[in-house]
mmCIF file of C-alpha atoms in Angstrom:
data_model
loop_
_atom_site.group_PDB
_atom_site.id
_atom_site.type_symbol
_atom_site.label_atom_id
_atom_site.label_comp_id
_atom_site.label_asym_id
_atom_site.label_seq_id
_atom_site.Cartn_x
_atom_site.Cartn_y
_atom_site.Cartn_z
ATOM 1 C CA MET A 1027 -4.179 -30.329 16.164
ATOM 2 C CA PRO A 1028 -4.004 -27.055 17.372
ATOM 3 C CA SER A 1029 -5.183 -25.038 20.649
ATOM 4 C CA ARG A 1030 -6.127 -21.497 20.103
ATOM 5 C CA ASP A 1031 -3.522 -20.815 22.275
ATOM 6 C CA ILE A 1032 -0.637 -21.949 20.103
ATOM 7 C CA VAL A 1033 -2.962 -20.010 17.143
ATOM 8 C CA GLU A 1034 -3.097 -16.795 18.679
ATOM 9 C CA ALA A 1035 0.804 -17.333 19.823
ATOM 10 C CA PHE A 1036 1.934 -17.635 16.793
ATOM 11 C CA ALA A 1037 0.040 -14.960 14.814
ATOM 12 C CA LYS A 1038 1.235 -12.797 18.025
ATOM 13 C CA ARG A 1039 4.497 -13.528 16.992
ATOM 14 C CA LEU A 1040 3.660 -12.343 13.517
ATOM 15 C CA GLU A 1041 1.943 -9.053 14.400
ATOM 16 C CA ASP A 1042 4.723 -8.142 16.789
ATOM 17 C CA GLY A 1043 7.134 -8.395 14.075
ATOM 18 C CA ASP A 1044 8.733 -11.217 14.993
ATOM 19 C CA LEU A 1045 8.178 -13.202 11.581
ATOM 20 C CA VAL A 1046 11.581 -15.218 11.769
ATOM 21 C CA GLY A 1047 10.693 -16.403 15.169
ATOM 22 C CA ALA A 1048 7.145 -17.856 14.753
ATOM 23 C CA ILE A 1049 8.379 -19.473 11.687
ATOM 24 C CA GLU A 1050 11.198 -20.819 14.234
ATOM 25 C CA GLN A 1051 9.741 -21.647 16.608
ATOM 26 C CA PHE A 1052 5.868 -23.074 14.998
ATOM 27 C CA TYR A 1053 7.118 -24.529 11.860
ATOM 28 C CA THR A 1054 7.826 -28.427 11.376
ATOM 29 C CA PRO A 1055 11.641 -28.829 9.705
ATOM 30 C CA ASP A 1056 10.114 -30.099 6.630
ATOM 31 C CA ALA A 1057 7.186 -27.281 6.995
ATOM 32 C CA ALA A 1058 6.241 -26.500 3.126
ATOM 33 C CA THR A 1059 4.748 -23.022 2.153
ATOM 34 C CA TYR A 1060 3.379 -22.134 -1.438
ATOM 35 C CA GLU A 1061 2.912 -18.994 -2.931
ATOM 36 C CA ASN A 1062 -0.700 -18.741 -4.993
ATOM 37 C CA ASN A 1063 0.360 -21.344 -6.911
ATOM 38 C CA ALA A 1064 3.650 -21.684 -7.249
ATOM 39 C CA ALA A 1065 6.069 -24.463 -6.210
ATOM 40 C CA PRO A 1066 6.608 -24.820 -2.648
ATOM 41 C CA THR A 1067 9.473 -23.538 -0.116
ATOM 42 C CA VAL A 1068 10.199 -26.901 1.822
ATOM 43 C CA GLY A 1069 12.185 -26.521 5.150
ATOM 44 C CA ARG A 1070 12.449 -24.158 8.167
ATOM 45 C CA GLU A 1071 16.270 -23.541 7.743
ATOM 46 C CA LYS A 1072 14.655 -22.356 3.688
ATOM 47 C CA LEU A 1073 11.761 -20.694 4.725
ATOM 48 C CA ALA A 1074 13.508 -18.577 7.727
ATOM 49 C CA ALA A 1075 16.405 -17.229 5.116
ATOM 50 C CA LYS A 1076 13.867 -16.401 2.824
ATOM 51 C CA GLU A 1077 12.063 -14.967 5.484
ATOM 52 C CA ARG A 1078 15.667 -12.805 6.425
ATOM 53 C CA GLY A 1079 15.597 -11.651 2.790
ATOM 54 C CA VAL A 1080 12.339 -10.293 2.767
ATOM 55 C CA LEU A 1081 12.877 -8.165 6.327
ATOM 56 C CA ALA A 1082 16.185 -6.960 4.406
ATOM 57 C CA ALA A 1083 14.153 -5.625 1.339
ATOM 58 C CA PHE A 1084 12.455 -3.338 3.794
ATOM 59 C CA LYS A 1085 12.716 -0.661 5.613
ATOM 60 C CA GLU A 1086 9.423 -1.830 7.829
ATOM 61 C CA VAL A 1087 7.894 -4.506 7.445
ATOM 62 C CA LYS A 1088 3.735 -4.790 9.238
ATOM 63 C CA ALA A 1089 1.564 -7.858 9.676
ATOM 64 C CA VAL A 1090 -1.831 -7.222 10.415
ATOM 65 C CA ARG A 1091 -4.387 -9.778 10.921
ATOM 66 C CA ILE A 1092 -8.465 -9.402 10.003
ATOM 67 C CA GLY A 1093 -10.387 -10.847 12.250
ATOM 68 C CA PRO A 1094 -10.097 -14.394 13.862
ATOM 69 C CA SER A 1095 -8.119 -16.989 12.816
ATOM 70 C CA LEU A 1096 -10.626 -19.880 11.992
ATOM 71 C CA ILE A 1097 -9.839 -23.326 12.954
ATOM 72 C CA GLU A 1098 -11.778 -26.577 11.448
ATOM 73 C CA GLY A 1099 -9.164 -29.623 13.633
ATOM 74 C CA ASP A 1100 -5.385 -29.589 11.236
ATOM 75 C CA ASN A 1101 -6.727 -26.625 9.365
ATOM 76 C CA VAL A 1102 -5.784 -23.482 10.343
ATOM 77 C CA ALA A 1103 -7.512 -20.044 7.539
ATOM 78 C CA SER A 1104 -6.040 -16.828 8.563
ATOM 79 C CA ARG A 1105 -6.702 -13.199 7.177
ATOM 80 C CA TRP A 1106 -3.627 -10.933 6.383
ATOM 81 C CA ILE A 1107 -2.730 -7.414 5.846
ATOM 82 C CA PHE A 1108 0.908 -7.412 4.958
ATOM 83 C CA SER A 1109 2.894 -3.436 4.625
ATOM 84 C CA PHE A 1110 5.713 -3.205 3.443
ATOM 85 C CA THR A 1111 7.825 0.155 3.466
ATOM 86 C CA ASN A 1112 10.851 0.578 1.788
ATOM 87 C CA ALA A 1113 13.891 2.375 2.041
ATOM 88 C CA GLU A 1114 12.015 5.962 -0.100
ATOM 89 C CA GLY A 1115 9.323 5.480 2.343
ATOM 90 C CA VAL A 1116 6.991 4.149 -0.012
ATOM 91 C CA THR A 1117 4.369 1.339 1.466
ATOM 92 C CA ARG A 1118 2.929 -1.552 -0.783
ATOM 93 C CA THR A 1119 -0.283 -3.783 1.123
ATOM 94 C CA LEU A 1120 -0.898 -7.348 0.550
ATOM 95 C CA GLU A 1121 -4.060 -9.206 1.508
ATOM 96 C CA GLU A 1122 -3.801 -12.213 1.811
ATOM 97 C CA ILE A 1123 -5.360 -15.709 3.340
ATOM 98 C CA ALA A 1124 -3.304 -17.531 5.096
ATOM 99 C CA TRP A 1125 -4.815 -21.783 4.665
ATOM 100 C CA GLN A 1126 -2.528 -23.522 7.294
ATOM 101 C CA THR A 1127 -2.064 -27.615 7.729
ATOM 102 C CA TRP A 1128 -0.717 -28.159 11.926
ATOM 103 C CA GLN A 1129 0.039 -31.229 13.423
ATOM 104 C CA GLY A 1130 -0.330 -31.198 16.713
ATOM 105 C CA ASP A 1131 1.305 -27.514 17.651
ATOM 106 C CA LYS A 1132 3.482 -27.266 14.682
ATOM 107 C CA LEU A 1133 2.693 -25.809 11.134
ATOM 108 C CA ILE A 1134 3.557 -29.074 7.981
ATOM 109 C CA GLU A 1135 2.164 -26.540 5.467
ATOM 110 C CA GLU A 1136 0.892 -23.174 4.734
ATOM 111 C CA ARG A 1137 -0.662 -21.916 1.800
ATOM 112 C CA PHE A 1138 -0.864 -17.688 0.680
ATOM 113 C CA TYR A 1139 -3.492 -16.852 -1.927
ATOM 114 C CA TYR A 1140 -3.203 -13.097 -2.345
ATOM 115 C CA ASP A 1141 -3.391 -10.971 -6.111
ATOM 116 C CA PRO A 1142 0.304 -10.262 -7.034
ATOM 117 C CA LYS A 1143 -0.795 -7.131 -8.582
ATOM 118 C CA GLN A 1144 -1.331 -5.342 -5.535
ATOM 119 C CA LEU A 1145 2.569 -4.942 -4.941
ATOM 120 C CA GLY A 1146 3.322 -3.686 -8.226
ATOM 121 C CA ARG A 1147 4.020 -6.670 -10.314
#
């Protein structure tokens, strides 16, 4: 079960823009993430590489947590708004719920729930 301090430290890394650093510090080596109902991305190295690709595709990516993260045992739920600004200065936002499963102070699984139409897909 993660402590409130660990969950807050994780959220602060995201809000500070260090999305790759958050993965490297807080995810287990075999962590998995799921985008809605898509097949998972498995492995901390793959997750970090995927995040680097997202960051490289945009001029700026911002994360803002809405309200507190809810912690119940090994499960954490957080509501986020991500803003993605492309090279032309166009910003699109994505509101999502992140549902996490932790093992102590490390994330082992994260599921993102959002409407992909928010990004114009």
